[in-house]
Amino acid sequence: MRRRWSAIIAAALGLSLVMTAGGSATAAAPITTSIYTADPAALVVGDTLYLYTGHDEAPAGGTNFVMRDWHVYSSGDATSFTDQGARLSLSNFSWAGGDAWAGEVERGANGKYYWYVSINGNGPGWMNIGVAVGDSPTGPFTDAKGGPLISDSTPNSSPLNIDPTVFTDDDGQVYMYWGSYYGLRAARLNADMTSINGSVVTPSGVSNFWEAPWMFKRNGVYYLAYAANDSGCSAPGYACVRYATASGPMGPWTHRGVVLDQVSSTTNHPAIIEYKGQWYMVYHNAAAPGGGNFRRSVTLDRLYFNADGTMQKVVQTTGPTGPANLALSATPSTSYVSPWETLGAVNDGYTPAGSADRSRGAYGNWDHQGTEWIEYRWPTAQNVRSVKTYWFDDDQGIDLPASCQVQYWNGSAYVNVPGQSSCGTAADTFNTTTFGQVSTTRLRMSITSRPALSTGVLEWQVFS
Ligand code: FUB
């Protein structure tokens, strides 16, 4: 049975940008803002740090993943990254039906590079784990098996067979952990890297595992980091990264705590790697311009160990980890929009350069005067308690409003939100309006114009 991941998230989980030509970026910011990237895996080969990422292609306001290929990024300093392109795609797997989700690359004893990836097949069943092989860290890669390595028909497989992490121990034995939907699984791989050796086991001691495992070893200790979505570490709908340690590659594991708090995207996905003597947490969030839960961006921050081997919580330097902009997953509507304007601009995630910046479109209601409204609807109720509004002012018929009022749908009618702060009407900035939290599927901004003028909005953000 295929399921929409947005529905699963709802049910179960609930910058500074310095761009250079050629798709490179300075770290402590997204590794790129040319495309949206997600689900990082990291590999060091010689002096080069490689990041293997998914590729989010959902439209602004999209409510599901659109992922068709995986990219490789390389860096010589963990600071600037170069996009080596989409080096693996669903089209490389004849049996693939869709959903190029998380993967990881491991070097085999034969010197080849094996890219384990999450793929929806084109037959019965849900997600599978496939494996591609290439002669170099950037490929070219081809399907190494001609079918899934792990699928729903694998005995004792996970409820959701995604997010493989592959680890080679000092003795050459290769292990794979994977899973989601609270179902962590592990198996040994054969030397061919494309088949499992023995049975699939369910590891113990990995508290609150949700998905996205990442395994590594340091000073003889095995570490397993993973996304968890319990209320002890993240808000409803979001995930943190917890970790466990063990004295052997198959556990038993002992939970050690949170190493990465929730990020600005609902999903969280760690890769932990040592590169040139420094440790890094590579992860994704929604911080890139126009970003969201299905338009994520990979970033990285330094990770530090304590003397006893425990990991300090990572300080996210890429921006606030506060609540995501709920407008990105809403459907906008309005009482009136001029035929030449763009209502969808209000929730495209853009930060305008000023109130006259209509470069990404604008909502405007010229030549209506008086009170008009814009509205967001969500398929499920959202807890909201603030909005930020960036007004459109074209210095012609559209001007800053005289006043505004936030309203919500109480199930039978629109009513004013309780305790609303002043609804700011300043130009060239986001105006923050707070109120008592409401749970609603619809939120409305009622806007009243100045005499003989119309009103407009460049961006309207909503927060819990
Ligand atoms: O990107 C699709 C899925 O979202 C990944 O496989 C999960 O780890 C989560 O990040």
Tab-separated table of C-alpha atoms and ligand atoms in Angstrom:
chain	number	residue	atom	x	y	z
A	1	MET	CA	0.000	0.000	0.000
A	2	ARG	CA	1.368	3.378	-0.937
A	3	ARG	CA	0.845	6.189	1.541
A	4	ARG	CA	1.308	9.906	1.311
A	5	TRP	CA	4.270	10.936	3.450
A	6	SER	CA	2.618	14.211	4.383
A	7	ALA	CA	-0.196	12.231	5.936
A	8	ILE	CA	2.295	10.091	7.798
A	9	ILE	CA	4.079	13.130	9.141
A	10	ALA	CA	0.801	14.590	10.280
A	11	ALA	CA	-0.191	11.369	11.916
A	12	ALA	CA	3.077	10.266	13.405
A	13	LEU	CA	5.234	13.299	13.921
A	14	GLY	CA	2.771	14.984	14.130
A	15	LEU	CA	21.283	32.971	6.885
A	16	SER	CA	23.021	34.413	5.844
A	17	LEU	CA	23.667	33.127	2.374
A	18	VAL	CA	26.873	33.588	0.513
A	19	MET	CA	26.496	32.216	-2.973
A	20	THR	CA	29.221	31.918	-5.527
A	21	ALA	CA	29.020	30.932	-9.131
A	22	GLY	CA	28.665	27.270	-9.945
A	23	GLY	CA	26.395	26.328	-7.077
A	24	SER	CA	28.891	26.642	-4.234
A	25	ALA	CA	27.968	28.127	-0.884
A	26	THR	CA	29.625	29.024	2.359
A	27	ALA	CA	28.935	26.621	5.215
A	28	ALA	CA	26.902	27.564	8.267
A	29	ALA	CA	24.298	28.195	5.578
A	30	PRO	CA	22.684	25.784	3.151
A	31	ILE	CA	25.329	23.987	1.089
A	32	THR	CA	23.419	25.330	-1.892
A	33	THR	CA	20.423	27.503	-2.592
A	34	SER	CA	20.349	26.575	-6.272
A	35	ILE	CA	18.152	23.597	-5.492
A	36	TYR	CA	16.511	22.198	-2.365
A	37	THR	CA	18.426	19.311	-0.826
A	38	ALA	CA	17.576	16.842	1.942
A	39	ASP	CA	18.548	13.666	3.777
A	40	PRO	CA	22.328	14.081	3.767
A	41	ALA	CA	24.885	11.307	3.977
A	42	ALA	CA	28.597	12.038	4.276
A	43	LEU	CA	31.738	10.229	3.146
A	44	VAL	CA	35.395	11.232	3.316
A	45	VAL	CA	37.637	10.001	0.500
A	46	GLY	CA	41.202	11.262	0.737
A	47	ASP	CA	41.066	14.998	1.262
A	48	THR	CA	37.521	15.366	-0.034
A	49	LEU	CA	34.295	15.485	1.910
A	50	TYR	CA	31.385	14.190	-0.159
A	51	LEU	CA	27.779	14.832	0.738
A	52	TYR	CA	25.098	12.674	-0.886
A	53	THR	CA	21.709	14.338	-0.752
A	54	GLY	CA	18.141	13.918	-1.812
A	55	HIS	CA	16.618	16.585	-4.036
A	56	ASP	CA	13.331	18.243	-3.033
A	57	GLU	CA	11.350	19.478	-6.030
A	58	ALA	CA	7.970	20.189	-4.427
A	59	PRO	CA	6.373	23.444	-5.577
A	60	ALA	CA	5.946	26.310	-3.113
A	61	GLY	CA	3.080	25.394	-0.841
A	62	GLY	CA	3.348	21.726	-1.859
A	63	THR	CA	2.176	19.227	0.721
A	64	ASN	CA	4.119	16.130	-0.285
A	65	PHE	CA	7.604	15.135	-1.293
A	66	VAL	CA	8.582	15.388	-4.929
A	67	MET	CA	11.943	13.617	-5.170
A	68	ARG	CA	13.343	12.032	-8.312
A	69	ASP	CA	17.124	11.991	-8.013
A	70	TRP	CA	20.079	12.301	-5.679
A	71	HIS	CA	22.964	14.771	-5.878
A	72	VAL	CA	26.625	14.590	-4.888
A	73	TYR	CA	28.403	17.606	-3.377
A	74	SER	CA	32.146	17.777	-2.813
A	75	SER	CA	34.232	19.994	-0.597
A	76	GLY	CA	37.874	20.423	0.278
A	77	ASP	CA	37.231	22.408	3.428
A	78	ALA	CA	33.717	21.593	4.748
A	79	THR	CA	32.923	25.211	4.008
A	80	SER	CA	32.187	25.590	0.321
A	81	PHE	CA	30.505	22.807	-1.606
A	82	THR	CA	30.394	22.098	-5.318
A	83	ASP	CA	27.411	20.362	-6.862
A	84	GLN	CA	28.648	17.405	-8.866
A	85	GLY	CA	25.164	17.010	-10.266
A	86	ALA	CA	22.405	14.439	-10.055
A	87	ARG	CA	24.628	11.362	-10.040
A	88	LEU	CA	21.817	8.895	-9.368
A	89	SER	CA	18.185	8.955	-10.363
A	90	LEU	CA	15.077	6.808	-10.224
A	91	SER	CA	15.649	6.163	-13.919
A	92	ASN	CA	18.751	4.150	-12.962
A	93	PHE	CA	16.460	1.563	-11.368
A	94	SER	CA	14.183	-0.218	-13.845
A	95	TRP	CA	11.964	-1.363	-10.972
A	96	ALA	CA	11.521	2.101	-9.425
A	97	GLY	CA	8.078	3.667	-9.257
A	98	GLY	CA	8.927	6.933	-7.471
A	99	ASP	CA	10.180	8.628	-4.317
A	100	ALA	CA	13.956	9.019	-4.323
A	101	TRP	CA	14.280	9.227	-0.549
A	102	ALA	CA	17.258	9.016	1.756
A	103	GLY	CA	20.449	7.125	0.961
A	104	GLU	CA	24.051	6.601	1.999
A	105	VAL	CA	27.262	5.661	0.181
A	106	GLU	CA	29.824	3.162	1.482
A	107	ARG	CA	33.119	2.060	-0.068
A	108	GLY	CA	33.324	-1.685	-0.568
A	109	ALA	CA	36.427	-3.798	0.035
A	110	ASN	CA	36.738	-4.049	-3.755
A	111	GLY	CA	37.224	-0.271	-3.986
A	112	LYS	CA	33.816	0.362	-5.549
A	113	TYR	CA	31.264	2.764	-4.079
A	114	TYR	CA	27.831	1.454	-3.143
A	115	TRP	CA	24.940	3.892	-2.908
A	116	TYR	CA	22.056	2.502	-0.835
A	117	VAL	CA	18.830	4.405	-1.423
A	118	SER	CA	15.151	4.425	-0.476
A	119	ILE	CA	12.849	3.872	-3.464
A	120	ASN	CA	9.179	3.195	-4.001
A	121	GLY	CA	8.839	0.227	-6.341
A	122	ASN	CA	6.390	-0.039	-9.199
A	123	GLY	CA	4.745	-3.203	-7.886
A	124	PRO	CA	2.973	-4.135	-4.673
A	125	GLY	CA	4.413	-2.971	-1.378
A	126	TRP	CA	5.708	0.356	-0.212
A	127	MET	CA	9.285	1.612	0.065
A	128	ASN	CA	12.339	-0.520	-0.671
A	129	ILE	CA	16.073	-0.208	-0.305
A	130	GLY	CA	17.999	-0.474	-3.549
A	131	VAL	CA	21.725	-0.308	-4.189
A	132	ALA	CA	23.742	1.221	-7.008
A	133	VAL	CA	27.459	0.816	-7.640
A	134	GLY	CA	30.102	3.079	-9.134
A	135	ASP	CA	33.842	3.146	-9.598
A	136	SER	CA	34.346	6.514	-7.941
A	137	PRO	CA	32.614	8.590	-5.223
A	138	THR	CA	30.803	10.476	-7.976
A	139	GLY	CA	30.016	7.437	-10.095
A	140	PRO	CA	28.718	6.970	-12.681
A	141	PHE	CA	26.389	4.687	-10.735
A	142	THR	CA	24.309	1.801	-12.041
A	143	ASP	CA	21.810	-0.484	-10.346
A	144	ALA	CA	23.952	-3.147	-8.642
A	145	LYS	CA	21.201	-5.678	-8.135
A	146	GLY	CA	18.318	-5.261	-10.551
A	147	GLY	CA	15.793	-5.250	-7.725
A	148	PRO	CA	15.406	-4.294	-4.075
A	149	LEU	CA	17.924	-5.344	-1.456
A	150	ILE	CA	15.219	-4.900	1.207
A	151	SER	CA	11.479	-4.802	0.589
A	152	ASP	CA	8.232	-5.433	2.425
A	153	SER	CA	8.661	-9.117	1.615
A	154	THR	CA	12.009	-9.335	3.426
A	155	PRO	CA	11.342	-11.314	6.630
A	156	ASN	CA	11.192	-9.025	9.687
A	157	SER	CA	11.607	-5.909	7.552
A	158	SER	CA	10.687	-2.480	8.902
A	159	PRO	CA	7.138	-1.101	8.632
A	160	LEU	CA	8.795	1.403	6.295
A	161	ASN	CA	11.988	0.261	4.586
A	162	ILE	CA	13.844	3.550	4.108
A	163	ASP	CA	16.895	5.455	5.309
A	164	PRO	CA	19.723	2.922	5.094
A	165	THR	CA	22.955	3.627	6.980
A	166	VAL	CA	25.826	1.334	6.085
A	167	PHE	CA	28.879	0.888	8.285
A	168	THR	CA	32.078	-1.135	7.785
A	169	ASP	CA	33.769	-2.315	10.963
A	170	ASP	CA	37.518	-2.624	11.403
A	171	ASP	CA	37.345	-6.354	10.604
A	172	GLY	CA	35.678	-5.630	7.244
A	173	GLN	CA	32.207	-6.815	8.231
A	174	VAL	CA	29.555	-4.495	6.807
A	175	TYR	CA	26.348	-3.676	8.672
A	176	MET	CA	23.203	-1.949	7.516
A	177	TYR	CA	20.648	-0.278	9.773
A	178	TRP	CA	17.457	1.184	8.377
A	179	GLY	CA	13.782	1.817	8.970
A	180	SER	CA	11.090	4.261	9.900
A	181	TYR	CA	7.707	4.342	11.526
A	182	TYR	CA	9.358	3.338	14.818
A	183	GLY	CA	10.726	0.195	13.154
A	184	LEU	CA	14.547	0.103	13.332
A	185	ARG	CA	16.114	-2.922	11.707
A	186	ALA	CA	19.677	-4.197	11.209
A	187	ALA	CA	21.427	-6.858	9.152
A	188	ARG	CA	24.916	-7.897	8.150
A	189	LEU	CA	25.802	-7.492	4.485
A	190	ASN	CA	27.785	-10.025	2.530
A	191	ALA	CA	31.128	-9.051	0.992
A	192	ASP	CA	29.317	-8.474	-2.315
A	193	MET	CA	27.617	-5.464	-0.632
A	194	THR	CA	24.369	-6.348	-2.408
A	195	SER	CA	22.892	-9.123	-0.265
A	196	ILE	CA	22.220	-9.638	3.408
A	197	ASN	CA	23.976	-12.248	5.490
A	198	GLY	CA	21.671	-13.955	7.959
A	199	SER	CA	18.431	-12.630	9.292
A	200	VAL	CA	17.119	-9.136	9.854
A	201	VAL	CA	17.154	-8.235	13.538
A	202	THR	CA	15.346	-5.635	15.626
A	203	PRO	CA	17.957	-3.760	17.680
A	204	SER	CA	17.230	-3.065	21.325
A	205	GLY	CA	17.794	0.025	23.450
A	206	VAL	CA	17.279	2.633	20.738
A	207	SER	CA	14.749	4.776	22.601
A	208	ASN	CA	12.114	6.679	20.654
A	209	PHE	CA	13.532	5.704	17.277
A	210	TRP	CA	11.487	7.155	14.435
A	211	GLU	CA	13.708	7.031	11.314
A	212	ALA	CA	16.953	8.276	9.692
A	213	PRO	CA	19.616	6.182	11.490
A	214	TRP	CA	23.274	7.106	11.067
A	215	MET	CA	25.995	4.776	12.362
A	216	PHE	CA	29.656	5.468	13.072
A	217	LYS	CA	32.462	4.415	15.395
A	218	ARG	CA	34.803	6.516	17.512
A	219	ASN	CA	37.462	5.324	19.965
A	220	GLY	CA	36.047	1.801	19.906
A	221	VAL	CA	32.502	2.957	20.703
A	222	TYR	CA	29.648	2.437	18.220
A	223	TYR	CA	27.239	5.340	17.815
A	224	LEU	CA	23.777	5.324	16.329
A	225	ALA	CA	22.148	8.722	15.793
A	226	TYR	CA	18.550	8.853	14.597
A	227	ALA	CA	15.467	11.002	14.239
A	228	ALA	CA	13.053	10.780	17.180
A	229	ASN	CA	9.718	12.510	17.468
A	230	ASP	CA	8.759	12.182	21.118
A	231	SER	CA	7.406	15.117	23.084
A	232	GLY	CA	10.535	15.089	25.240
A	233	CYS	CA	12.577	16.604	22.448
A	234	SER	CA	10.379	18.160	19.794
A	235	ALA	CA	7.110	19.928	19.213
A	236	PRO	CA	4.235	17.946	17.694
A	237	GLY	CA	5.001	17.303	14.049
A	238	TYR	CA	8.762	17.816	14.418
A	239	ALA	CA	11.705	15.561	15.127
A	240	CYS	CA	14.957	15.865	17.052
A	241	VAL	CA	18.052	13.694	16.713
A	242	ARG	CA	18.785	11.333	19.590
A	243	TYR	CA	21.665	8.900	19.802
A	244	ALA	CA	22.646	5.648	21.439
A	245	THR	CA	25.992	3.919	21.938
A	246	ALA	CA	27.077	0.303	22.109
A	247	SER	CA	30.216	-1.746	22.566
A	248	GLY	CA	29.383	-3.884	19.531
A	249	PRO	CA	28.039	-3.133	16.039
A	250	MET	CA	24.756	-4.945	16.659
A	251	GLY	CA	24.164	-3.448	20.101
A	252	PRO	CA	22.581	-3.714	22.580
A	253	TRP	CA	22.293	0.048	22.477
A	254	THR	CA	22.124	2.500	25.349
A	255	HIS	CA	20.286	5.745	24.756
A	256	ARG	CA	22.492	8.781	25.481
A	257	GLY	CA	20.290	11.791	24.770
A	258	VAL	CA	19.598	14.478	22.196
A	259	VAL	CA	22.428	15.636	19.925
A	260	LEU	CA	20.373	17.903	17.654
A	261	ASP	CA	17.210	19.732	18.622
A	262	GLN	CA	14.325	20.009	16.232
A	263	VAL	CA	15.024	22.032	13.117
A	264	SER	CA	12.813	24.290	11.046
A	265	SER	CA	11.563	21.410	8.876
A	266	THR	CA	9.350	18.725	10.367
A	267	THR	CA	11.762	15.981	9.331
A	268	ASN	CA	15.253	15.752	10.760
A	269	HIS	CA	18.057	13.646	9.323
A	270	PRO	CA	21.620	13.339	10.677
A	271	ALA	CA	24.973	12.426	9.177
A	272	ILE	CA	27.934	12.626	11.570
A	273	ILE	CA	31.452	12.609	10.176
A	274	GLU	CA	35.045	13.442	11.062
A	275	TYR	CA	36.834	15.468	8.402
A	276	LYS	CA	40.345	16.876	8.714
A	277	GLY	CA	40.314	16.437	12.485
A	278	GLN	CA	36.931	18.118	13.112
A	279	TRP	CA	33.571	16.467	13.658
A	280	TYR	CA	30.460	17.695	11.890
A	281	MET	CA	26.720	17.209	12.140
A	282	VAL	CA	25.256	17.345	8.644
A	283	TYR	CA	21.488	17.746	8.572
A	284	HIS	CA	18.683	19.489	6.774
A	285	ASN	CA	16.219	22.205	7.669
A	286	ALA	CA	13.799	24.585	5.937
A	287	ALA	CA	16.032	27.652	6.178
A	288	ALA	CA	16.786	28.347	2.506
A	289	PRO	CA	14.754	31.102	0.860
A	290	GLY	CA	11.389	29.674	-0.117
A	291	GLY	CA	12.104	26.597	1.983
A	292	GLY	CA	9.599	24.414	3.757
A	293	ASN	CA	8.921	20.879	4.924
A	294	PHE	CA	9.119	19.600	1.363
A	295	ARG	CA	11.699	22.156	0.185
A	296	ARG	CA	14.535	21.426	2.577
A	297	SER	CA	18.181	22.379	2.501
A	298	VAL	CA	21.247	20.539	3.752
A	299	THR	CA	23.597	22.337	6.098
A	300	LEU	CA	26.264	21.403	8.609
A	301	ASP	CA	27.591	22.529	11.963
A	302	ARG	CA	30.480	21.543	14.195
A	303	LEU	CA	29.926	18.689	16.628
A	304	TYR	CA	31.901	18.283	19.857
A	305	PHE	CA	32.503	15.263	22.077
A	306	ASN	CA	32.868	15.347	25.823
A	307	ALA	CA	35.782	13.569	27.470
A	308	ASP	CA	33.542	10.613	28.335
A	309	GLY	CA	32.575	10.116	24.684
A	310	THR	CA	29.107	11.620	24.903
A	311	MET	CA	28.183	14.197	22.274
A	312	GLN	CA	27.363	17.797	23.075
A	313	LYS	CA	24.176	19.149	21.624
A	314	VAL	CA	24.903	20.767	18.264
A	315	VAL	CA	24.544	24.539	18.116
A	316	GLN	CA	22.609	25.327	14.960
A	317	THR	CA	24.327	28.329	13.471
A	318	THR	CA	22.235	28.498	10.343
A	319	GLY	CA	19.293	30.253	11.858
A	320	PRO	CA	16.485	29.917	14.318
A	321	THR	CA	14.943	26.566	14.968
A	322	GLY	CA	11.639	28.020	15.914
A	323	PRO	CA	8.333	27.001	14.501
A	324	ALA	CA	8.018	26.615	10.776
A	325	ASN	CA	5.990	29.015	8.666
A	326	LEU	CA	2.650	27.185	8.494
A	327	ALA	CA	1.619	29.298	5.513
A	328	LEU	CA	3.884	27.189	3.308
A	329	SER	CA	1.539	24.225	3.607
A	330	ALA	CA	-1.686	26.262	3.296
A	331	THR	CA	-3.939	26.951	0.332
A	332	PRO	CA	-4.617	30.674	-0.079
A	333	SER	CA	-7.858	32.278	-1.192
A	334	THR	CA	-9.194	35.845	-1.156
A	335	SER	CA	-12.285	38.008	-1.400
A	336	TYR	CA	-10.736	39.656	-4.451
A	337	VAL	CA	-7.462	39.711	-6.345
A	338	SER	CA	-6.794	41.867	-9.396
A	339	PRO	CA	-6.599	39.647	-12.469
A	340	TRP	CA	-2.963	40.571	-13.144
A	341	GLU	CA	-1.747	39.965	-9.589
A	342	THR	CA	-0.605	36.708	-7.963
A	343	LEU	CA	-2.357	35.498	-4.840
A	344	GLY	CA	0.106	32.597	-4.536
A	345	ALA	CA	2.906	35.075	-3.863
A	346	VAL	CA	1.714	35.467	-0.258
A	347	ASN	CA	2.957	32.018	0.744
A	348	ASP	CA	5.865	31.336	-1.578
A	349	GLY	CA	8.356	31.776	1.272
A	350	TYR	CA	10.065	34.782	-0.281
A	351	THR	CA	11.569	37.578	1.809
A	352	PRO	CA	10.862	40.806	-0.109
A	353	ALA	CA	13.558	43.449	-0.470
A	354	GLY	CA	10.988	46.155	0.245
A	355	SER	CA	7.283	46.865	-0.005
A	356	ALA	CA	7.618	47.685	-3.720
A	357	ASP	CA	9.446	44.421	-4.481
A	358	ARG	CA	7.015	42.572	-6.718
A	359	SER	CA	9.775	40.485	-8.333
A	360	ARG	CA	8.149	37.270	-7.107
A	361	GLY	CA	4.590	38.476	-7.692
A	362	ALA	CA	2.243	40.220	-5.288
A	363	TYR	CA	-1.277	40.012	-4.013
A	364	GLY	CA	-3.174	43.238	-4.751
A	365	ASN	CA	-6.866	44.153	-4.845
A	366	TRP	CA	-6.859	47.408	-6.867
A	367	ASP	CA	-9.325	48.959	-7.571
A	368	HIS	CA	-11.348	47.672	-4.649
A	369	GLN	CA	-11.482	49.911	-1.614
A	370	GLY	CA	-12.621	49.274	1.936
A	371	THR	CA	-12.204	45.825	3.473
A	372	GLU	CA	-10.945	42.728	1.608
A	373	TRP	CA	-9.436	39.543	3.013
A	374	ILE	CA	-6.918	36.855	2.273
A	375	GLU	CA	-7.263	33.440	3.818
A	376	TYR	CA	-5.315	30.218	4.396
A	377	ARG	CA	-6.823	26.764	4.642
A	378	TRP	CA	-5.151	23.593	5.888
A	379	PRO	CA	-6.416	20.030	5.585
A	380	THR	CA	-5.988	19.538	9.350
A	381	ALA	CA	-6.284	21.956	12.268
A	382	GLN	CA	-3.205	24.059	13.059
A	383	ASN	CA	-2.312	25.700	16.373
A	384	VAL	CA	-1.560	29.309	15.493
A	385	ARG	CA	-0.705	32.307	17.604
A	386	SER	CA	1.122	34.793	15.424
A	387	VAL	CA	1.355	36.057	11.864
A	388	LYS	CA	3.869	38.206	10.035
A	389	THR	CA	2.685	40.377	7.184
A	390	TYR	CA	4.789	42.119	4.560
A	391	TRP	CA	2.596	44.757	2.893
A	392	PHE	CA	2.679	45.561	-0.802
A	393	ASP	CA	2.835	49.253	-1.736
A	394	ASP	CA	3.230	50.097	-5.419
A	395	ASP	CA	3.215	53.854	-4.814
A	396	GLN	CA	0.207	54.042	-7.101
A	397	GLY	CA	-3.246	52.688	-6.295
A	398	ILE	CA	-2.026	50.186	-3.692
A	399	ASP	CA	-0.856	51.541	-0.371
A	400	LEU	CA	-0.272	50.408	3.190
A	401	PRO	CA	-3.579	49.570	4.909
A	402	ALA	CA	-5.355	51.676	7.468
A	403	SER	CA	-5.907	48.654	9.712
A	404	CYS	CA	-6.075	44.879	9.744
A	405	GLN	CA	-7.629	42.140	11.829
A	406	VAL	CA	-6.769	38.429	12.060
A	407	GLN	CA	-9.758	36.102	12.173
A	408	TYR	CA	-10.132	32.353	12.443
A	409	TRP	CA	-12.782	29.810	11.553
A	410	ASN	CA	-14.308	28.463	14.783
A	411	GLY	CA	-16.146	25.659	13.015
A	412	SER	CA	-19.180	27.648	11.982
A	413	ALA	CA	-18.090	31.247	11.476
A	414	TYR	CA	-15.137	33.588	11.239
A	415	VAL	CA	-14.419	35.399	14.499
A	416	ASN	CA	-11.636	37.698	15.611
A	417	VAL	CA	-8.643	35.956	17.187
A	418	PRO	CA	-8.486	36.541	20.955
A	419	GLY	CA	-6.216	39.222	22.364
A	420	GLN	CA	-4.736	40.390	19.099
A	421	SER	CA	-1.803	42.761	19.400
A	422	SER	CA	-1.704	45.801	17.184
A	423	CYS	CA	-1.807	44.771	13.528
A	424	GLY	CA	1.268	46.598	12.258
A	425	THR	CA	1.071	48.511	8.989
A	426	ALA	CA	4.724	49.478	8.500
A	427	ALA	CA	6.378	49.435	5.083
A	428	ASP	CA	9.490	47.485	4.095
A	429	THR	CA	9.345	44.960	6.928
A	430	PHE	CA	7.463	41.992	8.329
A	431	ASN	CA	4.795	43.231	10.768
A	432	THR	CA	4.333	40.752	13.629
A	433	THR	CA	0.868	40.287	15.092
A	434	THR	CA	0.377	37.989	18.081
A	435	PHE	CA	-2.771	36.634	19.728
A	436	GLY	CA	-4.019	33.886	21.998
A	437	GLN	CA	-3.468	30.465	20.428
A	438	VAL	CA	-6.304	29.093	18.332
A	439	SER	CA	-6.686	25.723	16.694
A	440	THR	CA	-8.197	26.098	13.266
A	441	THR	CA	-8.207	24.913	9.676
A	442	ARG	CA	-8.714	28.452	8.333
A	443	LEU	CA	-7.103	31.769	9.121
A	444	ARG	CA	-8.052	35.075	7.595
A	445	MET	CA	-6.421	38.509	7.406
A	446	SER	CA	-9.084	41.156	7.010
A	447	ILE	CA	-7.502	44.283	5.521
A	448	THR	CA	-9.061	47.739	5.456
A	449	SER	CA	-7.674	50.277	3.009
A	450	ARG	CA	-6.969	53.959	3.440
A	451	PRO	CA	-9.494	56.235	1.697
A	452	ALA	CA	-9.475	55.971	-2.098
A	453	LEU	CA	-6.705	53.351	-2.068
A	454	SER	CA	-6.438	49.577	-2.388
A	455	THR	CA	-4.247	47.141	-0.444
A	456	GLY	CA	-1.801	44.359	-1.176
A	457	VAL	CA	0.395	41.721	0.502
A	458	LEU	CA	3.769	40.393	-0.582
A	459	GLU	CA	4.115	37.700	2.072
A	460	TRP	CA	1.908	36.480	4.902
A	461	GLN	CA	3.503	34.056	7.336
A	462	VAL	CA	1.753	32.046	10.068
A	463	PHE	CA	3.358	30.520	13.157
A	464	SER	CA	2.370	28.268	16.011
B	1	FUB	O1	13.070	12.729	2.305
B	1	FUB	C1	12.116	11.719	2.435
B	1	FUB	C2	12.139	11.160	3.834
B	1	FUB	O2	11.956	12.200	4.766
B	1	FUB	C3	13.441	10.538	4.276
B	1	FUB	O3	13.663	9.258	3.779
B	1	FUB	C4	13.301	10.624	5.735
B	1	FUB	O4	14.496	10.429	6.446
B	1	FUB	C5	12.738	12.011	5.909
B	1	FUB	O5	13.749	12.971	5.924
